[in-house]
Amino acid sequence: MAVGVFDSGLGGLTVLDALQRRLPDVPFVYFGDNAHTPYGTRDAEDIFHLTCAGVTRLWDEGCDLVILACNTASAAALRRMQETWVPQDKRVLGVFVPLIEALTERQWGDNSPPREVAVKHVALFATPATVQSRAFQRELAFRAIGVDVEAQPCGGLVDAIEQGDMILAEALVHSHVEALHRRMPRPQAAVLGCTHYPLMEDAFRAALGPDVAVYSQPDRVAASLDDYLTRRPDMRGPGTDSAYLTTGDPIAVGQKATLFLRRKLPFRAA
Ligand code: DGL
């Protein structure tokens, strides 16, 4: 009954943490492609092949359902994977839709035509590859009309977080928010469109100020998976054990993961 959770590195742990709190009886197998992080500066072809390799590894662990806890992979590779690559008895789900449903006041699976929503000015903070894909705007346009989105590619931020340099990460958050403010002085909502960014959520909130509603993914993705598994219990794979896999150095990755989640995660080589 295991479910796979994929990310380019440590960011997906923010989603994993929320999943484990919401679904304590489900074994999750985490795969961090730390040897190839960041994905956000790679091209779509590269992201597609790396993501397929990671997801294949999770299938080998008995996970028939894999959550791409990575916006960059969800934006740059997921559609192609679903259309050309995922076998019929497996599922790969992304992290965009639960967040956009929250932003546009929709229940899961509400496929009614796009309509006006309360929020009109949205700041999107994401990796360069996610911004370039325009996947967020595409998914939003299916659900809402008249929403102005200003996207800020946050170059360097994932690298700083992966290296555990939180002082640099905080400085980068401030400079990216400043850059966004030059183009959109008063966003109503800000979307943290990269699963690494919840680790810097306090810095984003401080830089954005109290009037901006900050939308972050982990709890929304967890609620949405809970709902999905209730409808599709057959998608729990045959795996029985939780595991933490990395393509990087398991000791170094485990130490940073412990720092971020404040508990021990026994990473091993993928
Ligand atoms: N955490 C990922 C995301 O949500 C990937 C970041 C990266 O590797 O650049 O986009």
Coordinates of C-alpha atoms and ligand atoms in Angstrom, one line a residue:
M1 CA 0.0 0.0 0.0
A2 CA 3.0 2.4 -0.4
V3 CA 2.8 5.7 -2.3
G4 CA 5.8 7.3 -3.9
V5 CA 6.9 10.9 -3.4
F6 CA 9.3 12.4 -5.9
D7 CA 11.4 15.6 -5.9
S8 CA 14.6 16.9 -7.4
G9 CA 16.0 17.1 -3.9
L10 CA 14.9 18.2 -0.4
G11 CA 11.9 20.3 -1.3
G12 CA 9.5 17.4 -1.6
L13 CA 10.1 16.7 2.1
T14 CA 7.8 19.7 2.9
V15 CA 5.0 17.7 1.1
L16 CA 6.1 14.4 2.5
D17 CA 5.8 15.8 6.1
A18 CA 2.3 17.0 5.4
L19 CA 1.4 13.6 3.8
Q20 CA 2.7 11.6 6.8
R21 CA 0.8 13.8 9.3
R22 CA -2.4 13.5 7.3
L23 CA -2.1 9.8 6.4
P24 CA -0.1 8.2 9.2
D25 CA -1.0 4.6 8.2
V26 CA 0.2 5.0 4.6
P27 CA 3.9 4.0 4.0
F28 CA 5.5 6.6 1.8
V29 CA 8.7 6.1 -0.2
Y30 CA 10.6 9.3 -0.9
F31 CA 12.9 9.8 -3.8
G32 CA 15.2 12.9 -3.9
D33 CA 17.3 13.3 -7.0
N34 CA 19.9 15.3 -5.1
A35 CA 22.7 14.4 -7.5
H36 CA 20.9 16.3 -10.3
T37 CA 19.3 19.1 -8.3
P38 CA 18.3 21.8 -9.2
Y39 CA 15.9 21.0 -12.0
G40 CA 14.8 24.6 -12.3
T41 CA 17.6 25.6 -14.6
R42 CA 17.4 22.5 -16.8
D43 CA 15.5 22.2 -20.1
A44 CA 12.2 20.3 -20.4
E45 CA 13.8 17.3 -22.2
D46 CA 16.3 16.8 -19.4
I47 CA 13.6 17.2 -16.7
F48 CA 11.4 14.6 -18.5
H49 CA 14.2 12.0 -18.5
L50 CA 15.3 12.6 -15.0
T51 CA 11.8 12.5 -13.7
C52 CA 11.0 9.3 -15.5
A53 CA 14.1 7.6 -14.1
G54 CA 13.1 8.6 -10.5
V55 CA 9.5 7.5 -10.9
T56 CA 10.6 4.2 -12.4
R57 CA 12.7 3.7 -9.2
L58 CA 9.6 4.3 -7.1
W59 CA 7.6 1.8 -9.1
D60 CA 10.4 -0.7 -8.3
E61 CA 9.7 0.0 -4.6
G62 CA 6.1 -1.1 -5.0
C63 CA 4.5 2.4 -5.5
D64 CA 1.9 2.3 -8.2
L65 CA 1.0 5.9 -7.5
V66 CA 3.6 8.6 -7.4
I67 CA 3.2 12.2 -6.4
L68 CA 5.5 14.6 -8.2
A69 CA 6.2 16.8 -5.1
C70 CA 8.1 19.0 -7.5
N71 CA 6.5 21.9 -9.4
T72 CA 9.3 22.0 -12.0
A73 CA 8.7 18.3 -12.9
S74 CA 4.9 18.8 -12.7
A75 CA 5.2 21.9 -15.1
A76 CA 7.8 20.7 -17.5
A77 CA 7.3 16.9 -17.7
L78 CA 4.0 15.6 -16.2
R79 CA 1.8 16.2 -19.2
R80 CA 4.2 14.4 -21.5
M81 CA 4.6 11.6 -19.0
Q82 CA 0.9 11.1 -18.7
E83 CA 0.3 11.2 -22.5
T84 CA 3.2 9.1 -23.6
W85 CA 4.9 7.1 -20.8
V86 CA 2.8 6.2 -17.7
P87 CA 1.5 2.6 -18.1
Q88 CA -2.3 2.0 -17.6
D89 CA -2.0 0.4 -14.1
K90 CA 0.1 3.3 -12.7
R91 CA -0.6 6.9 -11.8
V92 CA 1.6 10.0 -11.6
L93 CA 0.0 13.1 -10.1
G94 CA 1.4 16.7 -9.8
V95 CA 1.1 19.4 -7.2
F96 CA -0.3 22.3 -9.1
V97 CA -4.0 21.5 -9.2
P98 CA -4.8 21.4 -5.5
L99 CA -3.2 24.8 -5.0
I100 CA -5.0 26.3 -8.0
E101 CA -8.3 24.8 -6.8
A102 CA -7.8 26.6 -3.4
L103 CA -6.9 29.9 -5.1
T104 CA -10.0 29.7 -7.3
E105 CA -12.4 28.5 -4.6
R106 CA -13.2 25.1 -6.2
Q107 CA -13.8 21.7 -4.8
W108 CA -11.9 18.8 -6.1
G109 CA -12.9 17.8 -9.6
D110 CA -15.2 20.8 -10.2
N111 CA -14.7 21.0 -14.0
S112 CA -17.3 23.8 -14.6
P113 CA -16.3 26.6 -17.0
P114 CA -13.9 29.3 -15.8
R115 CA -15.5 32.0 -13.8
E116 CA -14.6 35.3 -11.9
V117 CA -13.0 34.7 -8.5
A118 CA -12.2 37.0 -5.6
V119 CA -8.5 37.2 -6.2
K120 CA -7.4 39.4 -9.1
H121 CA -3.6 40.0 -8.7
V122 CA -1.5 36.9 -8.0
A123 CA 2.3 36.8 -7.6
L124 CA 3.8 33.4 -8.5
F125 CA 7.3 32.5 -7.1
A126 CA 8.8 29.5 -8.8
T127 CA 11.9 28.1 -10.5
P128 CA 12.9 29.5 -13.9
A129 CA 11.7 26.3 -15.7
T130 CA 8.3 26.4 -14.0
V131 CA 7.9 30.1 -14.9
Q132 CA 9.0 29.4 -18.5
S133 CA 6.5 26.6 -18.9
R134 CA 3.5 28.9 -18.1
A135 CA 1.8 25.7 -16.8
F136 CA 0.5 27.6 -13.8
Q137 CA -1.2 30.2 -16.0
R138 CA -2.6 27.4 -18.2
E139 CA -4.1 25.5 -15.3
L140 CA -5.5 28.8 -13.8
A141 CA -7.1 29.8 -17.1
F142 CA -9.1 26.5 -17.1
R143 CA -10.7 27.6 -13.8
A144 CA -10.7 31.4 -13.5
I145 CA -11.0 34.5 -15.7
G146 CA -9.7 38.0 -15.1
V147 CA -6.7 37.0 -12.9
D148 CA -3.5 38.9 -13.5
V149 CA -0.5 36.6 -12.7
E150 CA 3.0 38.1 -12.4
A151 CA 5.6 35.3 -12.2
Q152 CA 9.0 35.7 -10.5
P153 CA 11.7 33.2 -11.4
C154 CA 13.6 32.7 -8.1
G155 CA 17.1 32.0 -9.5
G156 CA 19.6 30.6 -7.0
L157 CA 17.0 29.9 -4.2
V158 CA 16.8 26.1 -4.6
D159 CA 20.6 25.9 -4.7
A160 CA 21.0 27.9 -1.5
I161 CA 18.4 25.7 0.3
E162 CA 20.0 22.5 -0.9
Q163 CA 23.3 23.7 0.4
G164 CA 21.8 24.6 3.7
D165 CA 22.8 28.2 3.3
M166 CA 19.7 29.8 4.9
I167 CA 21.3 33.3 5.2
L168 CA 21.8 33.4 1.4
A169 CA 18.3 31.9 0.9
E170 CA 16.7 34.6 3.0
A171 CA 18.6 37.4 1.1
L172 CA 17.4 35.8 -2.2
V173 CA 13.8 35.7 -1.0
H174 CA 14.0 39.4 -0.2
S175 CA 15.5 40.4 -3.6
H176 CA 13.0 38.2 -5.5
V177 CA 10.1 39.8 -3.7
E178 CA 11.5 43.2 -4.4
A179 CA 11.9 42.4 -8.1
L180 CA 8.2 41.2 -8.1
H181 CA 7.1 44.4 -6.4
R182 CA 8.6 46.5 -9.1
R183 CA 6.2 44.8 -11.6
M184 CA 3.2 44.2 -9.3
P185 CA 3.3 46.6 -6.4
R186 CA 0.2 45.2 -4.6
P187 CA -0.4 41.5 -5.1
Q188 CA -3.4 40.1 -3.2
A189 CA -2.1 36.6 -3.1
A190 CA 1.3 35.0 -3.5
V191 CA 1.8 31.4 -4.5
L192 CA 4.9 29.5 -3.4
G193 CA 5.1 27.5 -6.5
C194 CA 8.1 25.3 -5.6
T195 CA 8.1 22.7 -2.9
H196 CA 11.5 24.0 -1.5
Y197 CA 9.9 27.4 -0.7
P198 CA 7.8 26.4 2.3
L199 CA 11.1 26.0 4.1
M200 CA 11.5 29.8 3.6
E201 CA 7.8 30.6 4.2
D202 CA 8.5 33.0 7.1
A203 CA 10.9 35.0 4.9
F204 CA 8.4 35.2 2.1
R205 CA 5.7 36.4 4.6
A206 CA 8.0 39.0 6.1
A207 CA 9.0 40.4 2.7
L208 CA 5.4 40.4 1.3
G209 CA 3.8 42.0 4.4
P210 CA 0.6 41.1 6.3
D211 CA -1.9 42.0 3.6
V212 CA -0.8 39.3 1.1
A213 CA -2.4 35.8 1.4
V214 CA 0.4 33.3 1.0
Y215 CA -0.6 30.0 -0.7
S216 CA 1.7 27.1 0.1
Q217 CA 1.3 23.5 -1.2
P218 CA 2.0 20.8 1.5
D219 CA -1.3 20.7 3.4
R220 CA -3.4 21.2 0.2
V221 CA -1.6 18.3 -1.5
A222 CA -2.1 16.1 1.5
A223 CA -5.8 16.8 1.7
S224 CA -6.1 16.1 -2.0
L225 CA -4.2 12.8 -1.8
D226 CA -6.4 11.7 1.2
D227 CA -9.5 12.4 -1.0
Y228 CA -7.9 10.6 -4.0
L229 CA -7.1 7.4 -2.0
T230 CA -10.6 7.3 -0.6
R231 CA -11.9 7.2 -4.1
R232 CA -9.1 5.0 -5.5
P233 CA -7.9 2.7 -2.7
D234 CA -6.8 0.3 -5.4
M235 CA -4.0 2.8 -6.3
R236 CA -2.1 2.0 -3.1
G237 CA 0.8 -0.1 -4.4
P238 CA 2.0 -3.5 -3.1
G239 CA 5.0 -1.9 -1.2
T240 CA 4.7 -2.1 2.6
D241 CA 7.6 -0.1 4.0
S242 CA 8.5 3.6 4.2
A243 CA 11.9 4.4 2.7
Y244 CA 14.0 7.5 1.9
L245 CA 16.0 7.2 -1.2
T246 CA 18.5 9.7 -2.7
T247 CA 20.8 9.8 -5.7
G248 CA 23.1 12.0 -3.6
D249 CA 25.2 11.3 -0.5
P250 CA 22.7 9.7 1.9
I251 CA 24.6 10.9 5.0
A252 CA 24.7 14.6 3.9
V253 CA 21.1 14.5 2.6
G254 CA 19.9 12.8 5.8
Q255 CA 21.6 15.5 7.9
K256 CA 19.9 18.3 6.0
A257 CA 16.6 16.5 6.0
T258 CA 16.8 16.2 9.8
L259 CA 17.5 19.9 10.1
F260 CA 14.5 20.8 8.0
L261 CA 12.0 18.4 9.4
R262 CA 13.4 18.2 12.9
R263 CA 13.3 14.4 12.9
K264 CA 15.6 11.6 11.7
L265 CA 15.1 10.4 8.2
P266 CA 17.2 7.3 7.4
F267 CA 18.2 8.1 3.7
R268 CA 19.9 5.4 1.7
A269 CA 21.3 5.3 -1.8
A270 CA 18.7 5.0 -4.5
Ligands
DGL1 N1 11.2 21.5 -5.5 C1 11.1 21.6 -6.9 C2 9.9 22.4 -7.3 O1 8.9 22.3 -6.7 C3 12.3 21.7 -7.7 C4 13.3 22.7 -7.6 C5 14.5 22.5 -8.5 O2 15.1 21.4 -8.5 O3 14.9 23.5 -9.1 O4 9.9 23.1 -8.3

